[in-house]
Tab-separated table of C-alpha atoms and ligand atoms in Angstrom:
chain	number	residue	atom	x	y	z
A	1	MET	CA	105.404	82.082	141.293
A	2	ILE	CA	105.582	82.515	137.260
A	3	ARG	CA	106.931	78.710	137.408
A	4	LYS	CA	104.044	77.955	139.231
A	5	PHE	CA	101.593	79.859	136.454
A	6	ILE	CA	103.528	77.810	134.127
A	7	THR	CA	103.521	74.582	135.763
A	8	HIS	CA	99.855	75.027	136.669
A	9	VAL	CA	98.286	75.897	132.740
A	10	PHE	CA	100.858	73.207	131.528
A	11	GLY	CA	99.348	70.875	133.700
A	12	ARG	CA	95.634	70.921	132.710
A	13	LYS	CA	93.922	69.929	129.769
A	14	THR	CA	94.260	72.424	127.767
A	15	PRO	CA	90.879	73.875	125.807
A	16	VAL	CA	92.156	74.445	122.144
A	17	ARG	CA	89.977	72.989	119.523
A	18	SER	CA	92.571	71.890	117.165
A	19	GLY	CA	95.426	70.064	118.775
A	20	GLU	CA	98.762	69.856	117.030
A	21	ALA	CA	100.107	72.518	115.418
A	22	ALA	CA	101.482	72.432	111.819
A	23	THR	CA	105.096	73.455	111.098
A	24	LEU	CA	104.963	75.014	107.617
A	25	SER	CA	107.906	76.180	105.296
A	26	ALA	CA	107.506	80.219	105.172
A	27	GLN	CA	109.260	79.980	102.153
A	28	LYS	CA	106.915	78.308	100.426
A	29	HIS	CA	104.171	80.600	101.487
A	30	GLY	CA	106.855	83.288	100.220
A	31	ILE	CA	108.224	84.861	103.430
A	32	CYS	CA	111.715	85.137	104.497
A	33	ARG	CA	113.946	86.086	106.538
A	34	ASP	CA	114.529	89.189	104.861
A	35	ASP	CA	110.655	90.291	105.025
A	36	ILE	CA	110.023	91.281	108.725
A	37	SER	CA	112.116	94.197	109.918
A	38	SER	CA	115.539	94.338	111.067
A	39	GLY	CA	114.451	95.030	114.980
A	40	SER	CA	112.136	92.258	114.826
A	41	ARG	CA	113.936	89.479	113.647
A	42	ARG	CA	116.863	90.950	116.063
A	43	VAL	CA	114.630	90.720	119.237
A	44	VAL	CA	113.330	86.925	117.904
A	45	GLU	CA	117.553	86.305	117.713
A	46	THR	CA	118.698	87.097	120.914
A	47	LEU	CA	116.075	85.793	122.612
A	48	GLN	CA	116.434	81.814	121.282
A	49	GLN	CA	120.170	82.634	121.420
A	50	GLN	CA	119.294	82.701	125.260
A	51	GLY	CA	117.434	79.297	125.473
A	52	HIS	CA	113.807	81.489	124.809
A	53	ARG	CA	111.439	80.077	122.769
A	54	ALA	CA	110.353	83.262	120.310
A	55	TYR	CA	108.592	84.593	117.254
A	56	VAL	CA	106.854	87.435	114.848
A	57	VAL	CA	103.202	86.879	115.944
A	58	GLY	CA	99.781	87.901	114.743
A	59	GLY	CA	99.067	90.967	112.556
A	60	ALA	CA	102.455	90.694	111.056
A	61	VAL	CA	102.986	87.552	110.105
A	62	ARG	CA	99.445	87.503	109.056
A	63	ASP	CA	99.691	90.701	106.505
A	64	LEU	CA	103.459	88.806	105.523
A	65	LEU	CA	101.298	86.211	104.172
A	66	ALA	CA	98.659	88.618	102.505
A	67	GLY	CA	101.267	89.994	100.688
A	68	LEU	CA	100.571	93.929	102.494
A	69	SER	CA	103.546	95.451	104.747
A	70	PRO	CA	103.235	95.652	108.091
A	71	LYS	CA	102.710	98.139	110.335
A	72	ASP	CA	103.897	96.907	113.524
A	73	TYR	CA	106.065	93.919	115.372
A	74	ASP	CA	105.216	91.639	118.117
A	75	VAL	CA	106.976	89.074	119.698
A	76	ALA	CA	105.663	86.403	121.278
A	77	THR	CA	108.194	84.274	123.563
A	78	SER	CA	108.862	81.533	126.904
A	79	ALA	CA	110.845	83.943	128.825
A	80	THR	CA	109.085	85.940	131.234
A	81	PRO	CA	109.313	89.950	130.926
A	82	GLU	CA	112.070	90.045	133.511
A	83	GLN	CA	113.935	87.586	131.466
A	84	VAL	CA	113.157	90.050	128.191
A	85	ARG	CA	114.262	93.134	130.222
A	86	HIS	CA	117.517	91.105	130.993
A	87	CYS	CA	118.629	90.513	127.582
A	88	PHE	CA	118.203	93.860	126.317
A	89	ARG	CA	119.074	97.206	126.993
A	90	ARG	CA	116.507	99.638	125.884
A	91	SER	CA	113.545	98.162	126.947
A	92	ARG	CA	111.015	99.098	129.313
A	93	LEU	CA	108.032	97.255	130.717
A	94	ILE	CA	104.707	98.789	130.363
A	95	GLY	CA	101.414	97.568	131.421
A	96	ARG	CA	100.240	97.101	134.710
A	97	ARG	CA	98.022	94.071	134.585
A	98	PHE	CA	100.178	91.932	132.090
A	99	GLN	CA	103.231	93.377	131.678
A	100	ILE	CA	104.730	93.541	128.054
A	101	VAL	CA	108.289	94.747	126.994
A	102	HIS	CA	108.842	97.536	124.692
A	103	VAL	CA	112.722	96.455	123.165
A	104	LEU	CA	113.607	99.171	121.571
A	105	MET	CA	115.981	99.290	117.764
A	106	GLY	CA	116.981	102.120	116.045
A	107	SER	CA	113.658	104.003	115.790
A	108	GLU	CA	111.467	100.889	115.997
A	109	THR	CA	109.267	99.943	119.228
A	110	ILE	CA	108.896	95.891	119.378
A	111	GLU	CA	105.926	94.694	121.823
A	112	VAL	CA	107.808	90.991	123.199
A	113	THR	CA	104.796	89.894	124.979
A	114	THR	CA	105.274	86.272	127.221
A	115	PHE	CA	103.084	83.191	125.821
A	116	ARG	CA	99.824	84.079	127.726
A	117	GLY	CA	97.391	81.601	129.091
A	118	HIS	CA	93.631	80.263	127.663
A	119	HIS	CA	90.958	81.556	129.370
A	120	ASP	CA	88.616	79.050	131.249
A	121	GLN	CA	87.120	78.606	133.935
A	122	GLN	CA	89.889	77.023	135.851
A	123	SER	CA	92.494	80.147	135.213
A	124	SER	CA	89.493	82.469	135.123
A	125	PRO	CA	87.125	81.979	137.785
A	126	LYS	CA	84.040	84.293	137.456
A	127	ALA	CA	85.178	87.474	139.514
A	128	GLN	CA	87.623	87.774	136.537
A	129	THR	CA	84.449	88.726	134.090
A	130	ASP	CA	81.474	90.947	134.368
A	131	THR	CA	77.952	89.761	134.030
A	132	GLN	CA	78.149	89.338	130.351
A	133	GLY	CA	81.225	87.932	130.497
A	134	ARG	CA	84.188	90.172	129.394
A	135	VAL	CA	87.139	89.252	130.540
A	136	LEU	CA	87.924	92.184	132.988
A	137	ARG	CA	91.593	90.080	134.343
A	138	ASP	CA	94.356	88.357	130.826
A	139	ASN	CA	97.206	87.812	133.453
A	140	VAL	CA	97.850	84.121	133.486
A	141	PHE	CA	101.263	83.116	131.461
A	142	GLY	CA	101.010	80.134	129.174
A	143	SER	CA	101.871	77.630	126.652
A	144	GLN	CA	102.482	78.506	123.291
A	145	ILE	CA	99.779	76.288	121.887
A	146	GLU	CA	97.600	78.195	124.715
A	147	ASP	CA	98.822	81.406	124.103
A	148	ALA	CA	97.525	80.980	120.151
A	149	ALA	CA	94.585	80.066	121.286
A	150	ARG	CA	94.107	83.138	123.450
A	151	ARG	CA	93.846	85.071	120.261
A	152	ASP	CA	90.726	86.279	118.296
A	153	PHE	CA	91.077	84.605	114.613
A	154	THR	CA	93.118	81.906	113.240
A	155	VAL	CA	94.587	84.234	110.777
A	156	ASN	CA	95.893	86.237	114.204
A	157	ALA	CA	97.117	83.108	115.531
A	158	LEU	CA	100.196	82.371	113.129
A	159	TYR	CA	104.068	82.180	114.570
A	160	TYR	CA	106.801	82.757	112.732
A	161	ASP	CA	110.520	82.231	113.285
A	162	PRO	CA	112.586	83.248	110.746
A	163	VAL	CA	116.167	82.022	112.311
A	164	ALA	CA	114.103	78.313	111.109
A	165	GLU	CA	112.059	79.396	108.986
A	166	THR	CA	109.524	78.556	109.948
A	167	ILE	CA	105.646	79.036	110.699
A	168	ILE	CA	103.824	77.581	113.595
A	169	ASP	CA	100.142	77.383	112.533
A	170	TYR	CA	97.458	75.538	115.251
A	171	HIS	CA	94.087	76.674	113.507
A	172	HIS	CA	94.822	76.120	110.252
A	173	GLY	CA	95.141	80.283	109.715
A	174	VAL	CA	97.116	79.814	106.625
A	175	ALA	CA	94.310	77.541	105.057
A	176	ASP	CA	91.890	80.488	106.264
A	177	LEU	CA	93.875	83.199	104.905
A	178	LYS	CA	94.550	81.009	101.512
A	179	GLN	CA	90.276	80.402	101.634
A	180	LYS	CA	89.596	84.167	102.181
A	181	THR	CA	87.811	83.513	105.321
A	182	LEU	CA	88.343	85.184	108.900
A	183	ARG	CA	87.783	82.478	111.017
A	184	MET	CA	87.024	83.234	115.401
A	185	ILE	CA	89.270	80.669	117.407
A	186	GLY	CA	86.324	79.094	119.574
A	187	ASP	CA	83.471	79.807	120.370
A	188	PRO	CA	82.679	83.647	118.386
A	189	LYS	CA	79.846	84.073	121.485
A	190	THR	CA	81.605	83.041	123.612
A	191	ARG	CA	84.627	85.273	122.500
A	192	TYR	CA	82.893	88.172	121.397
A	193	ARG	CA	81.029	88.079	124.809
A	194	GLU	CA	84.418	87.897	125.877
A	195	ASP	CA	85.985	90.763	124.513
A	196	PRO	CA	83.330	92.715	122.069
A	197	VAL	CA	85.721	94.976	120.429
A	198	ARG	CA	86.744	91.776	118.130
A	199	MET	CA	82.790	92.191	116.476
A	200	LEU	CA	84.870	95.851	115.638
A	201	ARG	CA	87.979	93.724	114.472
A	202	ALA	CA	85.972	91.516	112.606
A	203	VAL	CA	85.233	94.239	110.804
A	204	ARG	CA	87.982	96.124	110.135
A	205	LEU	CA	90.003	92.987	109.575
A	206	ALA	CA	87.880	91.327	106.937
A	207	THR	CA	87.631	94.502	105.119
A	208	LYS	CA	91.315	95.482	105.082
A	209	LEU	CA	92.541	92.026	104.072
A	210	GLY	CA	89.553	91.363	101.687
A	211	LEU	CA	88.488	88.323	103.837
A	212	SER	CA	84.390	87.301	104.444
A	213	ILE	CA	83.901	86.773	107.842
A	214	ASP	CA	83.082	83.375	108.704
A	215	PRO	CA	79.456	82.895	108.811
A	216	GLU	CA	79.645	81.253	112.312
A	217	ALA	CA	81.719	84.011	113.028
A	218	SER	CA	79.301	86.941	112.047
A	219	ARG	CA	75.527	85.428	112.950
A	220	PRO	CA	76.044	86.291	116.869
A	221	ILE	CA	77.532	89.553	115.638
A	222	ARG	CA	73.165	91.296	115.820
A	223	GLU	CA	72.135	90.344	118.533
A	224	LEU	CA	75.699	90.920	120.641
A	225	ALA	CA	76.373	94.590	118.995
A	226	ILE	CA	74.590	95.471	122.296
A	227	LEU	CA	77.224	93.900	124.219
A	228	ILE	CA	79.794	97.060	123.292
A	229	GLU	CA	78.265	99.599	125.393
A	230	ASN	CA	79.820	97.713	128.201
A	231	VAL	CA	83.602	98.654	126.719
A	232	PRO	CA	85.034	100.985	127.845
A	233	PRO	CA	85.118	104.564	126.046
A	234	SER	CA	89.473	105.135	125.740
A	235	ARG	CA	89.074	101.286	124.074
A	236	LEU	CA	86.593	101.847	122.207
A	237	PHE	CA	88.130	105.159	120.919
A	238	ASP	CA	91.281	103.548	119.728
A	239	GLU	CA	89.530	100.871	117.526
A	240	MET	CA	87.241	103.753	116.322
A	241	LEU	CA	90.849	105.546	115.207
A	242	LYS	CA	92.585	102.030	113.928
A	243	LEU	CA	89.057	102.004	111.996
A	244	LEU	CA	88.988	105.294	110.219
A	245	THR	CA	92.793	105.546	109.759
A	246	SER	CA	93.302	101.390	107.620
A	247	GLY	CA	92.958	102.800	104.868
A	248	TYR	CA	89.717	101.395	104.278
A	249	ALA	CA	87.625	104.095	105.932
A	250	VAL	CA	84.616	104.112	103.529
A	251	LYS	CA	84.897	99.896	103.490
A	252	CYS	CA	84.639	99.346	107.099
A	253	VAL	CA	82.176	101.626	108.105
A	254	GLN	CA	79.836	100.715	104.890
A	255	GLN	CA	80.576	96.847	106.015
A	256	LEU	CA	80.223	98.284	110.094
A	257	ARG	CA	75.952	98.865	108.935
A	258	VAL	CA	75.415	95.968	107.355
A	259	GLU	CA	76.779	93.621	110.470
A	260	GLY	CA	73.973	95.813	112.230
A	261	LEU	CA	77.585	97.536	114.304
A	262	HIS	CA	76.336	100.753	113.965
A	263	HIS	CA	73.492	102.040	115.574
A	264	GLY	CA	73.983	103.616	119.249
A	265	LEU	CA	76.855	102.093	119.625
A	266	LEU	CA	79.495	104.332	119.005
A	267	PRO	CA	78.782	107.936	119.398
A	268	MET	CA	81.137	108.884	116.818
A	269	LEU	CA	79.535	106.689	114.119
A	270	ASP	CA	75.996	107.282	114.918
A	271	VAL	CA	77.422	111.318	114.155
A	272	ILE	CA	78.375	109.465	110.847
A	273	LEU	CA	75.989	107.957	109.856
A	274	GLU	CA	72.595	109.129	111.525
A	275	GLN	CA	72.654	112.702	109.650
A	276	PRO	CA	71.654	112.759	106.126
A	277	LEU	CA	73.185	116.330	105.310
A	278	GLY	CA	76.822	114.911	107.043
A	279	GLU	CA	76.634	111.874	105.010
A	280	ARG	CA	77.633	112.774	101.695
A	281	PHE	CA	80.706	114.941	103.740
A	282	VAL	CA	81.583	112.770	105.774
A	283	MET	CA	82.381	109.548	103.409
A	284	LEU	CA	83.776	112.133	100.910
A	285	ALA	CA	86.529	112.804	104.194
A	286	LEU	CA	86.858	109.184	104.560
A	287	GLU	CA	87.296	108.708	100.691
A	288	LYS	CA	90.294	111.318	101.297
A	289	THR	CA	91.689	109.557	104.567
A	290	ASP	CA	91.828	106.635	102.882
A	291	GLN	CA	93.564	107.822	99.828
A	292	ARG	CA	96.037	109.182	101.716
A	293	VAL	CA	96.738	106.318	103.860
A	294	ARG	CA	97.381	104.319	100.767
A	295	GLU	CA	99.535	107.063	99.079
A	296	GLY	CA	101.533	106.775	102.829
A	297	LYS	CA	100.931	110.573	103.504
A	298	PRO	CA	99.986	111.250	107.604
A	299	ILE	CA	96.743	111.443	108.635
A	300	SER	CA	95.973	114.185	111.328
A	301	PRO	CA	93.484	113.526	113.590
A	302	GLY	CA	91.979	116.675	113.975
A	303	PHE	CA	91.196	117.468	110.617
A	304	LEU	CA	89.305	113.646	110.778
A	305	PHE	CA	87.393	114.798	113.649
A	306	ALA	CA	86.861	118.326	112.740
A	307	THR	CA	85.379	116.446	109.164
A	308	LEU	CA	83.505	113.908	111.363
A	309	LEU	CA	81.673	116.322	113.486
A	310	TRP	CA	81.278	119.614	111.631
A	311	HIS	CA	77.802	119.031	110.497
A	312	GLU	CA	77.035	118.405	114.294
A	313	VAL	CA	78.710	122.154	114.071
A	314	LEU	CA	76.630	123.264	111.615
A	315	SER	CA	72.781	122.235	113.581
A	316	LYS	CA	74.061	123.761	116.631
A	317	TRP	CA	74.967	126.567	115.163
A	318	GLU	CA	71.878	127.179	113.332
A	319	SER	CA	69.757	126.839	116.294
A	320	ILE	CA	72.212	128.949	118.380
A	321	LYS	CA	72.031	131.564	115.514
A	322	ALA	CA	68.100	131.321	115.748
A	323	GLY	CA	68.133	132.289	119.396
A	324	GLY	CA	69.221	135.356	118.395
A	325	GLU	CA	73.331	135.382	119.107
A	326	ARG	CA	74.904	136.908	116.372
A	327	PRO	CA	77.192	134.455	113.534
A	328	THR	CA	80.601	134.452	115.078
A	329	PRO	CA	79.417	133.705	119.123
A	330	ALA	CA	76.742	131.995	117.897
A	331	LEU	CA	79.763	129.778	115.692
A	332	PHE	CA	82.206	129.600	119.174
A	333	LEU	CA	79.424	127.999	121.345
A	334	ALA	CA	78.494	125.854	118.723
A	335	MET	CA	82.328	124.936	118.890
A	336	ASP	CA	82.420	124.259	122.234
A	337	ASN	CA	78.927	122.856	122.762
A	338	VAL	CA	79.847	119.936	120.632
A	339	LEU	CA	83.492	119.495	121.760
A	340	ASP	CA	82.503	119.275	124.798
A	341	LEU	CA	79.452	116.396	124.504
A	342	GLN	CA	82.273	114.842	122.084
A	343	ALA	CA	85.168	115.188	124.227
A	344	GLU	CA	84.784	112.852	126.658
A	345	LYS	CA	83.425	109.805	125.180
A	346	LEU	CA	86.156	110.407	122.121
A	347	ALA	CA	88.989	111.288	124.880
A	348	ILE	CA	89.655	114.185	122.235
A	349	THR	CA	93.193	115.827	123.592
A	350	ARG	CA	93.410	119.329	124.152
A	351	ARG	CA	96.052	119.718	121.070
A	352	VAL	CA	93.505	117.588	118.815
A	353	ALA	CA	90.340	119.794	120.156
A	354	SER	CA	92.699	123.199	119.355
A	355	ASP	CA	93.431	121.600	115.817
A	356	ILE	CA	89.803	121.283	115.289
A	357	LYS	CA	88.510	124.094	116.777
A	358	ASP	CA	90.715	126.784	114.338
A	359	ILE	CA	90.188	124.471	111.221
A	360	TRP	CA	86.223	124.663	112.469
A	361	ALA	CA	86.825	129.191	112.510
A	362	LEU	CA	88.072	129.478	109.769
A	363	GLN	CA	85.035	128.441	107.403
A	364	PRO	CA	82.974	131.452	107.494
A	365	ARG	CA	86.224	133.686	107.417
A	366	PHE	CA	86.188	132.289	103.920
A	367	GLU	CA	83.420	133.911	102.948
A	368	GLN	CA	86.024	137.147	103.479
A	369	ARG	CA	87.300	137.978	99.960
A	370	SER	CA	87.427	141.633	100.068
A	371	GLY	CA	89.570	144.342	101.910
A	372	LYS	CA	92.696	143.186	103.390
A	373	ARG	CA	90.810	139.967	105.446
A	374	PRO	CA	91.865	137.442	102.756
A	375	TYR	CA	95.175	138.188	102.800
A	376	THR	CA	95.248	137.729	106.676
A	377	ILE	CA	93.300	134.072	106.337
A	378	LEU	CA	96.115	133.396	104.157
A	379	GLU	CA	98.771	133.583	106.820
A	380	GLN	CA	96.951	131.720	109.513
A	381	PRO	CA	99.103	128.555	110.692
A	382	ARG	CA	96.083	126.245	110.045
A	383	PHE	CA	95.108	127.878	106.457
A	384	LYS	CA	95.961	124.754	104.344
A	385	ALA	CA	93.676	122.421	106.769
A	386	GLY	CA	90.855	125.078	106.434
A	387	TYR	CA	91.116	125.596	103.037
A	388	ASP	CA	91.436	122.124	102.549
A	389	PHE	CA	88.111	121.377	104.881
A	390	LEU	CA	86.553	124.565	102.515
A	391	LEU	CA	87.592	121.893	99.382
A	392	LEU	CA	85.637	119.377	101.430
A	393	ARG	CA	82.701	121.878	102.099
A	394	ALA	CA	82.172	122.655	98.631
A	395	GLU	CA	82.436	119.058	96.977
A	396	SER	CA	79.508	117.840	98.563
A	397	GLY	CA	77.273	120.787	98.073
A	398	GLU	CA	77.464	122.402	101.526
A	399	VAL	CA	79.109	126.000	99.713
A	400	PRO	CA	79.572	126.924	96.361
A	401	ALA	CA	82.265	125.299	94.282
A	402	GLU	CA	83.290	129.185	93.696
A	403	LEU	CA	84.161	129.795	96.436
A	404	ALA	CA	86.467	127.011	96.587
A	405	GLN	CA	87.464	128.012	93.364
A	406	TRP	CA	88.292	131.371	94.154
A	407	TRP	CA	90.461	130.715	96.959
A	408	THR	CA	92.240	128.042	95.778
A	409	GLU	CA	93.131	131.468	92.689
A	410	PHE	CA	93.947	133.046	95.202
A	411	MET	CA	96.482	131.431	97.304
A	412	ASN	CA	98.339	130.278	94.278
A	413	ASN	CA	98.086	133.552	91.930
A	414	ASP	CA	100.515	136.807	91.822
A	415	SER	CA	100.350	139.806	94.020
A	416	GLU	CA	99.069	141.484	91.480
A	417	THR	CA	96.185	139.019	90.417
A	418	ARG	CA	96.031	138.712	93.623
A	419	ALA	CA	94.700	142.294	94.537
A	420	ALA	CA	92.499	142.258	91.034
A	421	MET	CA	89.908	139.143	92.881
A	422	LEU	CA	89.457	140.621	95.655
A	423	LEU	CA	85.492	141.353	95.913
A	424	PRO	CA	84.267	145.603	96.481
A	425	VAL	CA	83.768	146.188	99.787
A	426	LYS	CA	79.715	146.349	100.130
A	427	PRO	CA	78.297	149.571	101.603
A	428	ASN	CA	77.080	148.374	104.759
A	429	GLU	CA	80.697	146.384	105.395
A	430	ALA	CA	82.131	149.549	104.360
A	431	LYS	CA	80.189	151.858	107.710
A	432	LYS	CA	80.363	148.546	109.697
A	433	ARG	CA	83.925	149.051	109.502
A	434	ARG	CA	84.360	152.769	110.611
A	435	ARG	CA	82.058	152.838	112.712
A	436	ARG	CA	84.329	149.896	114.681
A	437	LYS	CA	87.711	151.852	114.433
A	438	ARG	CA	85.265	154.830	115.439
A	439	THR	CA	84.333	152.878	118.960
A	440	PRO	CA	87.114	152.213	121.546
A	441	THR	CA	86.354	148.794	122.812
A	442	ALA	CA	85.192	146.916	119.512
A	443	SER	CA	87.458	144.057	118.689
A	444	ALA	CA	90.443	144.752	116.408
A	445	SER	CA	90.721	140.864	115.833
A	446	GLU	CA	89.456	140.586	112.360
B	501	ATP	P1	96.910	95.496	113.010
B	501	ATP	O1	98.262	95.824	113.492
B	501	ATP	O2	96.580	95.131	111.617
B	501	ATP	O3	96.074	96.451	114.087
B	501	ATP	P2	96.527	93.489	114.359
B	501	ATP	O4	95.748	91.788	114.558
B	501	ATP	O5	97.719	93.028	114.283
B	501	ATP	O6	95.691	94.111	113.532
B	501	ATP	P3	96.811	94.118	116.937
B	501	ATP	O7	96.429	95.149	118.238
B	501	ATP	O8	98.347	94.432	116.824
B	501	ATP	O9	96.068	93.986	115.900
B	501	ATP	O10	97.006	93.124	117.898
B	501	ATP	C1	97.965	91.530	117.649
B	501	ATP	C2	97.988	90.316	118.002
B	501	ATP	O11	97.349	90.257	119.110
B	501	ATP	C3	96.589	90.364	116.864
B	501	ATP	O12	97.017	89.728	115.799
B	501	ATP	C4	96.018	89.050	117.664
B	501	ATP	O13	96.518	87.773	117.582
B	501	ATP	C5	96.333	89.113	118.956
B	501	ATP	N1	94.893	90.043	119.946
B	501	ATP	C6	94.392	90.972	120.073
B	501	ATP	N2	93.547	92.136	120.134
B	501	ATP	C7	93.194	90.861	120.796
B	501	ATP	C8	91.549	90.511	121.320
B	501	ATP	N3	90.971	91.535	121.388
B	501	ATP	N4	91.131	89.489	121.308
B	501	ATP	C9	92.240	88.520	121.224
B	501	ATP	N5	93.867	88.524	120.390
B	501	ATP	C10	93.596	89.963	120.363
B	502	MG	MG1	99.294	94.755	114.371
């Protein structure tokens, strides 16, 4: 069956723009086999020893050529998924539509994909696209030349062979990278229609690599931006998460604006950019996130989403309080309201949602600087994240800088200085607390 597919694909005229592949010396372009991860190298070597063709492909080759260190490694091969499984004991098949093999090498997971066929009317009849041209099925094995043609940008269609130490370049990707151009393979309009996420990828990759998007590829974006609405939310979410944790979130978000990709399409971006009050706060948060990513520090999705949605919570909180609700229950209602609204669109997991709530719920408590309360707050498991969040609020001008300063000193000082820092209990506060102690039904949580 598979052979029939391959023969079918081999047999027809391929719709590839550039014909011949250039085989380049990898060393001349500054890549040697020690630069790639040991796992990906072993996977390629093993597949080749078993008589298959195999290469490191895509983002890893591009990043190495650009002098960046790759996040992960993909391998493309002529071997079918079953054949790949036979070569590696620690491997598993994933994906139903188009099977990919995950090969485990030590702590690394290498994604191994069989060369895929190109989409044209023959291999991809109308039934496999939606009415806008979005490809719904993508499950045809193909030749290497076709595999290259179905990749999105020329710089992403490079194949590195660590055994021969060569780079196979079908679409002048190496030259484009040198000229700092992100060029689409094929007709950009068709390619965006097939998969609108490519518009977001264009912005993210151009920003990350310091490339300019070729005018041919950037021109149709404004007109086609609306197609992003058809993309399943979970996929959009994954792409947004990649963008926000790329280390270039601020630049990416600015560039999305330039390309007209922010408006009305992505719930999260609307949240970020459509509220002037929150914009400064969110931009500061993204700057900090970028800094952490570049320093190799981990990013907490909970913290990130807590910042993105905070000003939504603030305005909801205000309106619930204005309706007569007391501050604390009003905050919890506002938190649930915002999270319920966003959770589906953003595919926020329960764990992340609970982190977000912990961070938000701590914020009004930071106002409490008398009696035993500050000590209780210090012991909260999410104190550090809540405190970092408070610093951002102070920096953005939402709360007085003095409040953040007080907490910085309080957490860093010895017990004697801490005690001296406590603010006097306000007379009406003291009365309230006494009353609460006498009433058995009152909550003693604070
Ligand atoms: P990064 O890893 O920095 O996110 P990447 O280009 O490696 O960037 P992946 O999602 O890991 O992105 O994809 C690996 C490769 O698969 C890409 O380099 C590209 O060749 C191909 N690819 C990924 N997404 C698409 C797409 N939407 N359309 C066509 N080809 C794609
Ligand atoms: Mg990648």
